[in-house]
PDB file of C-alpha atoms in Angstrom:
ATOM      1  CA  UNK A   1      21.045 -56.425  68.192  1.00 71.00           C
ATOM      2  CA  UNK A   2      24.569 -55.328  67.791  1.00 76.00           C
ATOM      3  CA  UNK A   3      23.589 -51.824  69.422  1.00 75.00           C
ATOM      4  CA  UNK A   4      21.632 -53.545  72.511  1.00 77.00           C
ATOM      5  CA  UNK A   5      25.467 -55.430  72.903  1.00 81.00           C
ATOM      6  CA  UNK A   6      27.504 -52.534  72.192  1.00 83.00           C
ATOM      7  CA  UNK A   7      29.466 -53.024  69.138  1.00 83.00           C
ATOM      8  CA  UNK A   8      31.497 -50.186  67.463  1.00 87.00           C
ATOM      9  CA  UNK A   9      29.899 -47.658  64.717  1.00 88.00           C
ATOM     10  CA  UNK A  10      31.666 -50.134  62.589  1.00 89.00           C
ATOM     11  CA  UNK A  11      29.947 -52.888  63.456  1.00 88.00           C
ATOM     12  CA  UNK A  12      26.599 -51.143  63.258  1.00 83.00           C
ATOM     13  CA  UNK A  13      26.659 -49.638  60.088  1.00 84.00           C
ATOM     14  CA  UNK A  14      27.672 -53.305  58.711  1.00 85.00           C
ATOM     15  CA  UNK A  15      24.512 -54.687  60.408  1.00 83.00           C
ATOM     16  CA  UNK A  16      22.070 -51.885  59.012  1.00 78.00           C
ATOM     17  CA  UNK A  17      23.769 -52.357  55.050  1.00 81.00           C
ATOM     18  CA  UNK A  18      23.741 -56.392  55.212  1.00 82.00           C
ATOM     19  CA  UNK A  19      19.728 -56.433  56.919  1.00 78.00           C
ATOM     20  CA  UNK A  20      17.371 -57.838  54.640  1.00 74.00           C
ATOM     21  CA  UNK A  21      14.515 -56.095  56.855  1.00 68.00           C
ATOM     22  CA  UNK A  22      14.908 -53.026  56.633  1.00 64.00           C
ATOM     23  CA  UNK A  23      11.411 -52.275  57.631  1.00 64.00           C
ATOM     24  CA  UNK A  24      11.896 -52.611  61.691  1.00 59.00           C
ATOM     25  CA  UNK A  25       9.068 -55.299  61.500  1.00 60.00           C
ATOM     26  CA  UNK A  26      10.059 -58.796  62.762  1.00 60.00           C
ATOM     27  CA  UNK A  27       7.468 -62.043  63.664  1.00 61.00           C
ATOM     28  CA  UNK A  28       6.656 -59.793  66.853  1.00 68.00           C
ATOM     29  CA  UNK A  29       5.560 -56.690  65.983  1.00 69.00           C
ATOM     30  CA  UNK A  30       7.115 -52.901  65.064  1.00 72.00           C
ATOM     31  CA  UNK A  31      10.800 -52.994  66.945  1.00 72.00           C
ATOM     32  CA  UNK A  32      10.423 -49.410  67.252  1.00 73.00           C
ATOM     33  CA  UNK A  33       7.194 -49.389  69.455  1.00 76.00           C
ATOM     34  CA  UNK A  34       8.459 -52.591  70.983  1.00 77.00           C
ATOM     35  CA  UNK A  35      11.874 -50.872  72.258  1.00 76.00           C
ATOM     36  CA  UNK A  36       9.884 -47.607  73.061  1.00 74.00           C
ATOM     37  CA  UNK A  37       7.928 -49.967  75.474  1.00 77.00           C
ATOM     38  CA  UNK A  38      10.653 -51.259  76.696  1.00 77.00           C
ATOM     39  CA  UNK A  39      12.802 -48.077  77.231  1.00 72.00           C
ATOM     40  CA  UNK A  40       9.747 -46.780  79.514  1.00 70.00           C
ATOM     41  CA  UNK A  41       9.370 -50.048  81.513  1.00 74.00           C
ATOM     42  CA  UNK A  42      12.709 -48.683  82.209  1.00 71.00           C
ATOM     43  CA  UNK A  43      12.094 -45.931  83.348  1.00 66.00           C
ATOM     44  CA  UNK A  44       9.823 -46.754  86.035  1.00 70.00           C
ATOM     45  CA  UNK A  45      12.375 -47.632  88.381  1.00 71.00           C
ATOM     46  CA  UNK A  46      14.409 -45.953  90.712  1.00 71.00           C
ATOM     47  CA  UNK A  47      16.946 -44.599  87.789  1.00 67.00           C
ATOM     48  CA  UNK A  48      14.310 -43.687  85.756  1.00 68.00           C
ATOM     49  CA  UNK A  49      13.103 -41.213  88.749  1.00 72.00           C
ATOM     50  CA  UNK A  50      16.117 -40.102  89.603  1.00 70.00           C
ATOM     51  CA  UNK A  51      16.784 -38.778  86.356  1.00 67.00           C
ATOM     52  CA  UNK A  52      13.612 -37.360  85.768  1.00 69.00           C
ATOM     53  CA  UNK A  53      14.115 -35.554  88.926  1.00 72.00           C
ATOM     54  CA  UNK A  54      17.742 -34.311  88.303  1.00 69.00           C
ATOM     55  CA  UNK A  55      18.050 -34.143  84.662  1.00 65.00           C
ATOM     56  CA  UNK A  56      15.319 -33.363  83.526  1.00 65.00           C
ATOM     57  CA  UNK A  57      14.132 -35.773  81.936  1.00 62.00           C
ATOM     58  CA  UNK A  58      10.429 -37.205  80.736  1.00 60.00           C
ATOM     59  CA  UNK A  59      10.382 -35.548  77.348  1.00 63.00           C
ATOM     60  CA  UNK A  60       9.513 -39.277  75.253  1.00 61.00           C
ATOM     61  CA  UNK A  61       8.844 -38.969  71.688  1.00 59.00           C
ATOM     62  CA  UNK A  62       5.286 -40.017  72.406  1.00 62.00           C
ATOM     63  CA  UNK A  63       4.516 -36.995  74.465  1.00 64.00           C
ATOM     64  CA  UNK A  64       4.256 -33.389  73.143  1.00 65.00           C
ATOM     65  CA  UNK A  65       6.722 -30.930  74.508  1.00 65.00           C
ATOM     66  CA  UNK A  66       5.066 -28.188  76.680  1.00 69.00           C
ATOM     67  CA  UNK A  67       8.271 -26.254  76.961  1.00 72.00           C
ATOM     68  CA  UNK A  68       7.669 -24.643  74.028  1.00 76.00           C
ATOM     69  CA  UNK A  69       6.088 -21.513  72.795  1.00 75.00           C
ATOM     70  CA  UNK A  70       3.974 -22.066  70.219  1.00 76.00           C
ATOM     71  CA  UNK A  71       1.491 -19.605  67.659  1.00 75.00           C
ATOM     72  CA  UNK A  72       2.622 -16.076  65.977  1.00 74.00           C
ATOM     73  CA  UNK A  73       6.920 -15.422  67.455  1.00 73.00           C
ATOM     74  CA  UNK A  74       6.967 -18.961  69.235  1.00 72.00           C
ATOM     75  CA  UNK A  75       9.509 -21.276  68.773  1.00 73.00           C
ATOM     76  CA  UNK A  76      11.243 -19.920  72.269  1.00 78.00           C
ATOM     77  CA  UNK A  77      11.404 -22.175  75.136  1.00 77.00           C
ATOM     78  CA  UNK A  78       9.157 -21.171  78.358  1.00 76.00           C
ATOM     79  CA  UNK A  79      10.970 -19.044  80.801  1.00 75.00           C
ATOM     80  CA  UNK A  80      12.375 -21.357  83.593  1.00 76.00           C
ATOM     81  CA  UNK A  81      13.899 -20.949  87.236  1.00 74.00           C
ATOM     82  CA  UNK A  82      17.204 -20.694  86.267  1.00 73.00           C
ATOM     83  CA  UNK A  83      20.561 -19.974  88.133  1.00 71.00           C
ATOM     84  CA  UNK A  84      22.622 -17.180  86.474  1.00 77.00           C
ATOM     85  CA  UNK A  85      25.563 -14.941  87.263  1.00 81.00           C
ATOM     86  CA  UNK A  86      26.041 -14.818  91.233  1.00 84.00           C
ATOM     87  CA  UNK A  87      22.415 -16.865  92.184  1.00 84.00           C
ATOM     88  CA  UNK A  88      25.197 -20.234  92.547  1.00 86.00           C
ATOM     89  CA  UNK A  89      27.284 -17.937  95.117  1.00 91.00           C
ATOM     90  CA  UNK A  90      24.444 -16.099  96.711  1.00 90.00           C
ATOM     91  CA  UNK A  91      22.663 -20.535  96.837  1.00 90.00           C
ATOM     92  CA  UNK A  92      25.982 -21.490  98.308  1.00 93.00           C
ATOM     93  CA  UNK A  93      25.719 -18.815 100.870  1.00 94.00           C
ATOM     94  CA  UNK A  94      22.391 -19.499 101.844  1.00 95.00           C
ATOM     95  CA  UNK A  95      23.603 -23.121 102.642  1.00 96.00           C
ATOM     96  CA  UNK A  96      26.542 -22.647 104.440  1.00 97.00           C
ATOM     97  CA  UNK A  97      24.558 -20.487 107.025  1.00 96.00           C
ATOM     98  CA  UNK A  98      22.086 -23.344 107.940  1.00 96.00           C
ATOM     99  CA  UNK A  99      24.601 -25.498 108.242  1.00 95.00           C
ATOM    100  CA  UNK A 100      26.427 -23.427 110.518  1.00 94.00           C
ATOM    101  CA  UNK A 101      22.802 -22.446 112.407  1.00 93.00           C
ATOM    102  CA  UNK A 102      22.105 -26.432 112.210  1.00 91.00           C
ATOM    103  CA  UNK A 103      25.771 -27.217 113.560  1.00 90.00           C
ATOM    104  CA  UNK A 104      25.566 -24.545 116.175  1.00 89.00           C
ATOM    105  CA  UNK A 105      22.007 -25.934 117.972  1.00 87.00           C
ATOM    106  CA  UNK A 106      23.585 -29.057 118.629  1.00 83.00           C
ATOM    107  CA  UNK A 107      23.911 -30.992 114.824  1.00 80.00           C
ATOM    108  CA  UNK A 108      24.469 -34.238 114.923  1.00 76.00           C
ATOM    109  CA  UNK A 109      24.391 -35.726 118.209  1.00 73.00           C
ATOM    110  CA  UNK A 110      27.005 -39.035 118.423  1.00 67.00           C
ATOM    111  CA  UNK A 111      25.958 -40.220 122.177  1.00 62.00           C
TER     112      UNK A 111
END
């Protein structure tokens, strides 16, 4: 409870030595898989896409990680697309000249 209303580390570590459950099982079930469910309702929302989309995000502790490289020398991470040394320049570039093509057919017409 005191995490859920953001109380210092303080605070927290008070909570967890004074619990007389120290289980995680109340009159309702397993907290864990209760806040699990409740951390992906969460996610189903517009947030929850949004940083799935730009973060990178989906990786729950319920679901495996396919990133991975697994049997004899895994362990590595899969190769990804990935921008390195001058591919943020060269990206940059490559959007400043549509905008300029895009601004010089016209653009954005006020009237």
């Amino acid at each position: 409870d005191i995490m859920e209303k953001d109380g210092s580390v303080a605070d927290c570590i008070l909570a967890l030595e004074t619990c007389p459950n120290v289980s995680g099982y109340t009159l309702k079930g397993d907290y864990d898989k209760i806040r699990r469910e409740r951390l992906r309702a969460e996610e189903s929302g517009v947030g929850g896409w949004v940083e799935r989309t730009f973060l990178g995000g989906g990786k729950t502790i319920d679901v495996e990680d396919s990133g991975t490289i697994e049997g004899k020398g895994g362990g590595d991470k899969k190769p990804t697309f990935q921008l390195t040394g001058d591919d943020p320049f060269y990206a940059a570039i490559a959007v400043a000249v549509a905008f300029f093509a895009w601004a010089s057919n016209g653009g954005l017409s006020l009237h």
